mmCIF file of C-alpha atoms in Angstrom:
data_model
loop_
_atom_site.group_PDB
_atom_site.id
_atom_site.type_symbol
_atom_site.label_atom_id
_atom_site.label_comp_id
_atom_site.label_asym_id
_atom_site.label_seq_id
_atom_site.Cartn_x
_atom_site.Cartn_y
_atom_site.Cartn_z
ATOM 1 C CA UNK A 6 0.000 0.000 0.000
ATOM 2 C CA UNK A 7 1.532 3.647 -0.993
ATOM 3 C CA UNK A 8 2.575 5.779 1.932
ATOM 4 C CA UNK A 9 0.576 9.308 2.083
ATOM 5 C CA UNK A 10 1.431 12.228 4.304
ATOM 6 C CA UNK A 11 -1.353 11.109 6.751
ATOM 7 C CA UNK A 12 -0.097 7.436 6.789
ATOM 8 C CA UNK A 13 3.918 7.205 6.486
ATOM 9 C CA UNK A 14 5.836 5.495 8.674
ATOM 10 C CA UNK A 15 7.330 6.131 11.745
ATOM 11 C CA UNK A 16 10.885 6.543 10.557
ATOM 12 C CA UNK A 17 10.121 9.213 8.277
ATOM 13 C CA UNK A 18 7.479 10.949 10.967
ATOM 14 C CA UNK A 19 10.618 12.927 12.185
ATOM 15 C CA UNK A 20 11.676 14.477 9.247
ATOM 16 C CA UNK A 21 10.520 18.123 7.912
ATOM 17 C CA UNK A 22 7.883 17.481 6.175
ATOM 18 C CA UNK A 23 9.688 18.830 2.352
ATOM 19 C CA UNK A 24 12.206 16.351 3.428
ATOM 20 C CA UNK A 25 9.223 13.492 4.422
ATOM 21 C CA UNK A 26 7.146 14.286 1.305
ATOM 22 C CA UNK A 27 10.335 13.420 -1.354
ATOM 23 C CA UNK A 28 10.945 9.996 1.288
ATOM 24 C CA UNK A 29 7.234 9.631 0.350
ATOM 25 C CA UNK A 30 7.372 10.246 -3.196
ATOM 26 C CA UNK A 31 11.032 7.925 -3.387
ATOM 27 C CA UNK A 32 9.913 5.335 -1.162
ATOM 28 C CA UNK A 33 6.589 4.799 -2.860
ATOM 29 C CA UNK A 34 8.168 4.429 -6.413
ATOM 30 C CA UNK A 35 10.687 1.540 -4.562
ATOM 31 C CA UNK A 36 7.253 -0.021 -4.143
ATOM 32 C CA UNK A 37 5.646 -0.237 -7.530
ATOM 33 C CA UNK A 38 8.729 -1.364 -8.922
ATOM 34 C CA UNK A 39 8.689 -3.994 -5.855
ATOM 35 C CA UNK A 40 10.792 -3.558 -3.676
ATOM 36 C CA UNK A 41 10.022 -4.769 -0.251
ATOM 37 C CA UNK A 42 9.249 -2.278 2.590
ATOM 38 C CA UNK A 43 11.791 -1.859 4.903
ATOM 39 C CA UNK A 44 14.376 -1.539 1.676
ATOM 40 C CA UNK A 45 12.081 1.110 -0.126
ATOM 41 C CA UNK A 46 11.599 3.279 3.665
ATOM 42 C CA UNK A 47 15.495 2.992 4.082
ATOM 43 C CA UNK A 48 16.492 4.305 0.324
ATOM 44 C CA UNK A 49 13.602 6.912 0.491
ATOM 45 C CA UNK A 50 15.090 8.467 3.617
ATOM 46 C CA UNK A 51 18.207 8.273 2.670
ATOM 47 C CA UNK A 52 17.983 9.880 -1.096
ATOM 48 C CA UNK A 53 15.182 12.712 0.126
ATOM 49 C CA UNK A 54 18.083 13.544 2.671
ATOM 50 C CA UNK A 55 20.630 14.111 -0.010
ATOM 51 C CA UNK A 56 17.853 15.609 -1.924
ATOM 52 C CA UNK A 57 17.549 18.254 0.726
ATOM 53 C CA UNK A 58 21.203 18.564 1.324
ATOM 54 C CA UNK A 59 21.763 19.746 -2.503
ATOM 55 C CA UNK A 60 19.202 21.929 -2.106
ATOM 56 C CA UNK A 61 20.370 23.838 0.850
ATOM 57 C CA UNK A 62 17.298 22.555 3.261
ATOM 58 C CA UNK A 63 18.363 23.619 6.854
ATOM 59 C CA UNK A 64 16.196 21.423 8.369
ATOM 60 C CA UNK A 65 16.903 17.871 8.001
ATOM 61 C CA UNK A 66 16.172 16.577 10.944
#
């Protein structure tokens, strides 16, 4: 089932939420190209991080 911003998990409640919606967005297209869970939440985080780095986002959280 595809994350939203009102059901996401717990790892990525923590994040600001520019930072949570790209983990979304990442983690969600892990999914449909079937990846398993935990894999897809781990590699979302991870890339919307460096996504936010690159951009200059402060808050990373």
């Amino acid at each position: 089932m595809p994350w939203t911003t009102d059901h996401c998990p717990v790892s990525m409640r923590g994040l600001a939420v520019e930072v949570r919606l790209k983990a979304i967005e990442i983690a969600n297209a892990l999914l449909a190209e079937g990846c398993d869970d935990g894999k897809a939440i781990r590699i979302g985080i991870a890339k919307a991080k460096e996504w936010a780095q690159r951009l200059g986002t402060k808050d990373l959280r």
